Amino acid sequence: MIQPHDSVIVRTLGHIVIPVAQLFGVYVLVFGQHGPGGGFVGGVILAASMILAILIFGINAPDSVLARKILHGDGLGLLIFAGVGGLCLIGGGQFLNYSHLQIPSLDEASQHYVGILLTQIGVAVDVAVTGVSIAVSLSFNEDEISLDEVTHG
Amino acid sequence: MTFELPLLVLLVVTAAGAIMVKDLISSVFILGSYSFALALVWALLGAVDVAFVEAVVGAGLATVFFLLTLFGTSEKDTHIRRPPVPWTAIAGLPILGMLLLYGAGDLPAFGDANSPASIHVSPFYIENSLEQTRTPNLVTAVLMDYRSFDTFIETIVIFTAGIACALILRKGDS
């Protein structure tokens, strides 16, 4: 239902803004332990950039291939988060107790650091996938999305 | 600070405007500006992480979701003549407001160092989180390490929201 935008200004600006927004989202995600931000905000910024690509270029355009690819990744972020907890269980501790991650040559505080980073990546993936998924659910039918062939629009 | 009063006026004006405007698209954009003003308030209070989330989610993602919903439905508020306010609301809401104000009198003062929130677990986090987790951002350390179960359940909630939207809204032929 959302048609690709035909204005040259919007399309050119989209080509400039979307990569910068995605880079900023990754920066906020990784820098969340040293400044404001974190997994949730980084995931939302990534989702917003992909929704922008969908709204400007259309869902089947080559520019929104990332948004199209991650549509069926529901639950992947949750799997990363729960997987870190499961690794802590395997390491002999409680669920999500990062002291038992059992990473060689790292002391306990650094294991906590790695655990926080991994779970933040899980939250970011979950939020980004869910944001794009809700936007697509609100505006497209299932059969309008072509997952295999890429059409130039 | 002298910024507090203009920000409070801006909050009240944008909130009232978002309710009263008949054009729903205008209402969505006024709601986005409300979130932006609220983010400024959080930043002024020192809660930078909350301000970040409010600006990104309230003024960014929620606005897009509202607009996409409006494209699928009607853009105008069709209930121009609203029904009269029921007398239970007229009588009940002032009583509820009085009760809330009465209860708010027992809350600790803003910035009180002896309030229960400041003397129970906060000092432990402030003193120990850096050497226990090597994470300078205290908020991230609390959210992702000390309270990671809460964050895990929140992630499940977000996942459930996405699955529910897909199940209800996506109309496939197969």
PDB file of C-alpha atoms in Angstrom, chain A residues 91-149:
ATOM      1  CA  GLY A  91      29.224 -22.722  33.243  1.00  0.00           C
ATOM      2  CA  GLY A  92      27.871 -23.795  36.599  1.00  0.00           C
ATOM      3  CA  GLY A  93      26.097 -20.698  37.849  1.00  0.00           C
ATOM      4  CA  GLN A  94      22.667 -19.137  37.906  1.00  0.00           C
ATOM      5  CA  PHE A  95      20.747 -17.972  34.832  1.00  0.00           C
ATOM      6  CA  LEU A  96      22.201 -14.642  33.593  1.00  0.00           C
ATOM      7  CA  ASN A  97      24.921 -14.578  36.258  1.00  0.00           C
ATOM      8  CA  TYR A  98      27.785 -13.427  34.054  1.00  0.00           C
ATOM      9  CA  SER A  99      30.445 -14.477  36.560  1.00  0.00           C
ATOM     10  CA  HIS A 100      30.029 -18.030  35.271  1.00  0.00           C
ATOM     11  CA  LEU A 101      30.447 -17.311  31.570  1.00  0.00           C
ATOM     12  CA  GLN A 102      33.738 -19.302  31.640  1.00  0.00           C
ATOM     13  CA  ILE A 103      35.617 -17.224  29.077  1.00  0.00           C
ATOM     14  CA  PRO A 104      39.320 -18.138  29.345  1.00  0.00           C
ATOM     15  CA  SER A 105      41.907 -15.487  30.278  1.00  0.00           C
ATOM     16  CA  LEU A 106      39.294 -13.006  31.490  1.00  0.00           C
ATOM     17  CA  ASP A 107      38.729 -11.991  35.073  1.00  0.00           C
ATOM     18  CA  GLU A 108      35.268 -11.787  36.593  1.00  0.00           C
ATOM     19  CA  ALA A 109      34.630  -8.089  35.921  1.00  0.00           C
ATOM     20  CA  SER A 110      35.581  -8.441  32.262  1.00  0.00           C
ATOM     21  CA  GLN A 111      33.232 -11.416  31.955  1.00  0.00           C
ATOM     22  CA  HIS A 112      30.464  -9.168  33.265  1.00  0.00           C
ATOM     23  CA  TYR A 113      31.463  -6.599  30.630  1.00  0.00           C
ATOM     24  CA  VAL A 114      31.254  -9.189  27.831  1.00  0.00           C
ATOM     25  CA  GLY A 115      27.938 -10.491  29.173  1.00  0.00           C
ATOM     26  CA  ILE A 116      26.428  -6.999  29.239  1.00  0.00           C
ATOM     27  CA  LEU A 117      27.624  -6.358  25.678  1.00  0.00           C
ATOM     28  CA  LEU A 118      26.184  -9.638  24.347  1.00  0.00           C
ATOM     29  CA  THR A 119      22.800  -9.180  26.022  1.00  0.00           C
ATOM     30  CA  GLN A 120      22.642  -5.605  24.723  1.00  0.00           C
ATOM     31  CA  ILE A 121      23.194  -6.906  21.193  1.00  0.00           C
ATOM     32  CA  GLY A 122      20.352  -9.365  21.823  1.00  0.00           C
ATOM     33  CA  VAL A 123      17.996  -6.592  22.958  1.00  0.00           C
ATOM     34  CA  ALA A 124      18.970  -4.426  19.975  1.00  0.00           C
ATOM     35  CA  VAL A 125      18.312  -7.218  17.460  1.00  0.00           C
ATOM     36  CA  ASP A 126      14.976  -8.010  19.095  1.00  0.00           C
ATOM     37  CA  VAL A 127      13.828  -4.358  19.129  1.00  0.00           C
ATOM     38  CA  ALA A 128      14.991  -3.673  15.548  1.00  0.00           C
ATOM     39  CA  VAL A 129      13.259  -6.765  14.151  1.00  0.00           C
ATOM     40  CA  THR A 130      10.072  -6.026  16.095  1.00  0.00           C
ATOM     41  CA  GLY A 131       9.964  -2.382  14.986  1.00  0.00           C
ATOM     42  CA  VAL A 132      10.322  -3.231  11.302  1.00  0.00           C
ATOM     43  CA  SER A 133       7.881  -6.129  11.694  1.00  0.00           C
ATOM     44  CA  ILE A 134       5.178  -3.931  13.249  1.00  0.00           C
ATOM     45  CA  ALA A 135       5.632  -1.246  10.571  1.00  0.00           C
ATOM     46  CA  VAL A 136       5.345  -3.860   7.804  1.00  0.00           C
ATOM     47  CA  SER A 137       2.317  -5.434   9.507  1.00  0.00           C
ATOM     48  CA  LEU A 138       0.607  -2.053   9.602  1.00  0.00           C
ATOM     49  CA  SER A 139       1.153  -1.166   5.971  1.00  0.00           C
ATOM     50  CA  PHE A 140       1.669  -4.218   3.740  1.00  0.00           C
ATOM     51  CA  ASN A 141      -0.014  -7.447   2.830  1.00  0.00           C
ATOM     52  CA  GLU A 142       2.002 -10.617   3.078  1.00  0.00           C
ATOM     53  CA  ASP A 143       1.885 -11.318  -0.670  1.00  0.00           C
ATOM     54  CA  GLU A 144       3.248  -7.871  -1.602  1.00  0.00           C
ATOM     55  CA  ILE A 145       6.637  -8.720  -0.139  1.00  0.00           C
ATOM     56  CA  SER A 146       8.858 -10.633  -2.507  1.00  0.00           C
ATOM     57  CA  LEU A 147      11.559 -12.328  -0.513  1.00  0.00           C
ATOM     58  CA  ASP A 148      13.517 -13.912  -3.337  1.00  0.00           C
ATOM     59  CA  GLU A 149      13.768 -11.752  -6.437  1.00  0.00           C
TER      60      GLU A 149
END
